[in-house]
Amino acid sequence: MRTAFDNLSQWGLRTFSGSPFLIAGPCSAESREQVLATAQALEHLPVSLFRAGVWKSHALAETFDGVGNIALEWLQEAKALTGLPLAIEINSRKHLEEILQAGIDVLWLGARTTVNPFAVEELALALRGVDIPIFVKNPITPDLGVWVGAIERLRNNGIEKIGVILRGFVNRRPSKWRYEPEWELLQKFRQIFPELPYICDPSHIAGDANMVFSVCQEAMNRNFHGLMIETHYDPSKALSDVAQQLNPQQLEELLGNLILSNPVFQVKDEHNRLRQLKQKIDQLDMRLVEILAGREALARQIVQIRKKQTGKPGEADDRAQLHAKVIEYAKQYQISETYLLELFEIITSGTKATGH
Ligand code: PEP
Ligand code: MN
């Protein structure tokens, strides 16, 4: 059976076996050097599309509004240099001609366009007969009707290659997210359009580079087909969305740590599948050891403080509390209780074994 993920390759886009469909690149194209350096740093990763904002619409008039047409030249150069196909936002029909001339491979409608049915209608009309996949970001306000309407307007104008990007919604309540993901609203939308490919944009949801991974993992757990992750060769110098962009190395680490449960990412051929599973186990083992080392360091500090307080060597862990906690974990994660208790016995003996 053809899945929504298969649509992406049917449309001529590149996908990588065993990887989510990845769109990466800076929030905005800022300079030729920044565009080329970022693209080159991403070239070896499983990136399906290189993104960069060319015309930016930000809330405050004085904020950076993109460099405009010149960025199209830098992007073409980046594509020639790295082979990375290109994706940009289209927010006005007046840019369509230059965009087509620049050979952009995918266009997306931004959150501030999707929210406006007049703007969507105008763009849908302009895009009639243009054979480029159009990805639609969710509207900036959590309005299901407006979001559904945007897809319908494109379809009514004969546009068939449509993908969806969840970038989060303006917050109505205090939230740890810059833009609320509203997973339940997404679920309703997905029930209406189950056939479309779904991409998550964790950068705008999180608003903070340190929180991007957790949103990506959540999206993978929820069977998204891809990710759009803002990546800048030097995020601290970014002219827009400075707090949320990753550098290429952070992106690579993030990809390595993601656990992919969606069956569409399963490598069909068994040999490669085995290799992929072994790599994942290696990564998990490495994380386990890192976590153990972190625990060990904390336990040693506790032992030191207790020794200072009582004058006697003490233990880092409260046995009864630990025992109860471990039994709870065993239930929650459906792991054998005996096994987990024995494992923690060994882990907590580490502090004694190292002589602290
Ligand atoms: C972006 O992708 O950089 C952007 C401005 O998108 P959004 O429309 O989600 O705000
Ligand atoms: Mn951005």
XYZ file of C-alpha atoms in Angstrom, residues 31-302:
272
model
C 24.617 36.444 3.342
C 26.178 34.411 0.546
C 28.773 33.128 2.990
C 26.124 32.016 5.529
C 23.998 30.240 2.920
C 26.939 28.406 1.321
C 28.646 27.492 4.600
C 25.416 26.143 6.076
C 24.523 24.142 2.964
C 28.013 22.656 2.789
C 27.884 21.648 6.432
C 24.584 19.839 5.800
C 25.590 18.134 2.579
C 26.626 14.839 4.198
C 23.449 14.507 6.263
C 20.187 12.899 5.061
C 18.715 16.296 4.147
C 15.897 16.200 1.593
C 15.476 19.962 1.251
C 17.623 22.959 2.141
C 15.468 25.747 3.527
C 16.036 29.483 3.970
C 13.666 32.417 4.364
C 14.056 34.958 1.565
C 11.231 37.426 2.332
C 10.461 37.410 6.037
C 7.368 38.868 7.638
C 7.993 39.550 11.264
C 5.630 41.067 13.769
C 7.707 44.163 14.451
C 8.389 46.402 11.491
C 11.960 47.083 12.593
C 13.023 43.413 12.724
C 14.952 41.718 9.945
C 12.679 41.193 6.948
C 14.929 39.090 4.756
C 17.360 40.070 2.029
C 14.911 39.439 -0.833
C 15.699 38.356 -4.405
C 19.480 38.259 -4.025
C 19.048 35.235 -1.738
C 17.647 33.265 -4.669
C 21.054 33.549 -6.356
C 22.858 32.334 -3.220
C 20.416 29.443 -2.937
C 20.955 28.424 -6.567
C 24.685 28.524 -5.943
C 24.272 26.371 -2.828
C 22.246 23.853 -4.811
C 24.850 23.716 -7.586
C 27.606 23.234 -5.011
C 25.971 20.632 -2.783
C 23.158 19.078 -4.833
C 20.701 19.954 -2.054
C 17.204 20.671 -3.418
C 15.635 23.922 -2.188
C 12.532 24.934 -0.217
C 11.418 28.494 0.538
C 8.320 30.271 1.789
C 6.116 32.044 -0.746
C 4.025 34.810 0.754
C 3.112 36.887 -2.290
C 2.269 36.075 -5.870
C 4.578 38.880 -6.977
C 7.604 36.674 -6.191
C 6.419 33.643 -8.143
C 8.216 34.407 -11.390
C 11.637 34.817 -9.746
C 11.006 31.705 -7.670
C 10.250 29.607 -10.737
C 13.294 30.967 -12.544
C 15.488 30.079 -9.567
C 14.412 26.421 -9.810
C 13.099 26.176 -6.240
C 11.933 22.596 -5.634
C 9.323 23.040 -2.890
C 7.350 26.047 -1.656
C 5.606 26.473 1.628
C 2.858 28.765 2.862
C 3.828 30.366 6.167
C 1.636 30.470 9.267
C 0.716 34.112 8.596
C -0.401 33.274 5.073
C -2.409 30.135 5.899
C -4.382 32.133 8.474
C -5.663 34.462 5.749
C -8.131 32.890 3.277
C -7.757 35.855 0.876
C -4.000 35.387 0.710
C -4.331 31.615 0.296
C -6.886 32.031 -2.489
C -4.658 34.512 -4.318
C -1.631 32.242 -4.080
C -3.628 29.140 -5.009
C -4.783 30.917 -8.181
C -1.239 32.006 -8.995
C 0.054 28.463 -8.415
C -2.456 26.838 -10.791
C -0.582 24.595 -13.177
C 2.746 25.055 -11.355
C 4.068 21.566 -10.748
C 5.909 22.166 -7.451
C 4.912 20.499 -4.168
C 3.339 23.033 -1.802
C 3.662 22.518 1.940
C 1.146 24.295 4.130
C 2.114 25.431 7.594
C -0.661 25.519 10.168
C -2.342 28.921 10.618
C -0.829 30.969 13.421
C -4.143 30.811 15.352
C -5.651 27.447 16.329
C -8.520 27.567 13.849
C -9.261 24.183 12.320
C -11.640 25.582 9.690
C -9.096 28.054 8.316
C -6.450 25.311 8.168
C -8.739 22.860 6.382
C -9.882 25.667 4.074
C -6.308 26.362 2.991
C -5.870 22.774 1.776
C -9.242 22.881 0.022
C -8.416 26.153 -1.721
C -5.204 24.665 -3.097
C -6.984 21.507 -4.220
C -9.780 23.499 -5.833
C -7.107 25.114 -7.968
C -5.746 21.782 -9.130
C -2.787 21.602 -6.725
C -2.329 17.975 -5.735
C 1.172 17.736 -4.295
C 0.411 19.035 -0.821
C 2.269 18.467 2.454
C 1.491 19.807 5.928
C 3.871 21.436 8.406
C 2.959 21.760 12.089
C 4.835 24.800 13.452
C 2.638 25.461 16.492
C 0.001 28.071 17.357
C 0.023 31.338 19.304
C -0.315 30.656 23.006
C -3.439 31.586 24.847
C -1.953 30.505 28.189
C 1.554 30.659 29.667
C 3.500 27.791 28.134
C 6.986 26.356 27.978
C 6.612 26.430 24.185
C 7.097 29.460 21.973
C 4.142 28.220 19.925
C 1.769 25.618 21.306
C 1.855 22.339 19.340
C -1.877 21.618 19.973
C -1.435 17.910 19.218
C -5.172 17.257 19.640
C -6.072 19.844 17.010
C -3.528 18.243 14.706
C -5.191 14.878 15.306
C -8.533 16.292 14.159
C -6.887 17.762 11.079
C -5.162 14.476 10.308
C -8.443 12.619 10.458
C -9.708 14.914 7.710
C -6.560 14.555 5.562
C -4.974 11.195 6.473
C -3.373 10.887 3.043
C -1.042 13.903 3.332
C 2.598 13.819 4.425
C 3.082 15.474 7.833
C 6.225 17.412 8.738
C 6.876 18.852 12.189
C 8.728 22.144 12.625
C 10.097 21.753 16.180
C 12.155 24.959 15.912
C 9.198 27.341 15.969
C 7.288 25.184 18.482
C 10.205 25.028 20.920
C 11.682 28.485 20.353
C 14.787 27.215 22.138
C 17.563 25.080 20.647
C 17.740 22.971 23.838
C 14.119 21.936 23.504
C 14.127 21.054 19.808
C 15.035 17.385 20.360
C 12.101 16.651 22.655
C 9.635 18.072 20.119
C 11.255 16.018 17.326
C 10.971 12.846 19.402
C 7.337 13.610 20.218
C 6.640 14.143 16.504
C 8.307 10.828 15.651
C 6.250 9.092 18.356
C 3.183 10.588 16.729
C 4.089 9.153 13.340
C 5.075 12.313 11.545
C 6.829 11.705 8.223
C 9.406 14.435 8.493
C 10.990 17.365 10.307
C 11.820 20.944 9.385
C 14.685 22.028 11.628
C 16.215 25.493 11.498
C 19.968 25.084 11.204
C 22.583 27.828 10.932
C 26.340 27.392 10.595
C 26.734 29.809 13.521
C 23.377 30.202 15.330
C 24.662 32.907 17.694
C 25.048 35.220 14.676
C 21.552 34.575 13.276
C 19.569 37.689 12.337
C 16.213 36.014 13.040
C 15.069 33.289 15.441
C 18.480 33.315 17.106
C 17.537 31.185 20.139
C 16.086 28.212 18.306
C 18.531 27.373 15.515
C 20.869 24.395 15.787
C 24.335 24.208 14.343
C 24.989 21.387 11.842
C 26.758 19.241 14.436
C 23.865 19.551 16.870
C 21.530 18.537 14.055
C 23.628 15.461 13.337
C 23.599 14.452 17.006
C 19.851 14.994 17.209
C 19.268 12.736 14.208
C 21.451 10.053 15.751
C 19.491 10.122 18.996
C 16.000 10.009 17.526
C 14.088 6.791 18.008
C 11.933 6.198 14.951
C 8.859 4.124 15.583
C 6.855 4.916 12.449
C 6.947 1.726 10.324
C 7.417 3.863 7.178
C 11.030 4.433 8.256
C 11.801 0.761 8.569
C 14.490 -0.234 6.155
C 12.996 -2.948 3.954
C 16.133 -4.922 3.267
C 17.016 -7.061 6.269
C 20.756 -6.592 6.135
C 20.447 -2.808 6.307
C 17.709 -3.081 8.885
C 19.985 -5.104 11.145
C 22.783 -2.601 10.671
C 20.419 0.252 11.501
C 19.156 -1.495 14.646
C 22.718 -2.225 15.795
C 23.679 1.405 15.280
C 20.690 2.485 17.367
C 21.672 0.050 20.126
C 25.216 1.450 20.081
C 23.832 4.958 20.422
C 21.580 3.948 23.301
C 24.495 2.169 25.024
C 26.566 5.297 24.735
C 23.770 7.387 26.223
C 23.348 4.834 29.010
C 27.004 5.145 29.952
C 26.823 8.949 29.808
C 23.774 8.888 32.076
C 25.471 6.460 34.472
C 28.537 8.697 34.640
C 26.276 11.697 35.381
C 24.482 9.777 38.136
C 27.764 8.654 39.573
C 29.067 12.224 39.775
C 25.940 13.375 41.630
C 26.043 10.403 44.008
C 29.654 11.202 44.880
C 28.719 14.778 45.753
C 25.946 13.522 48.063
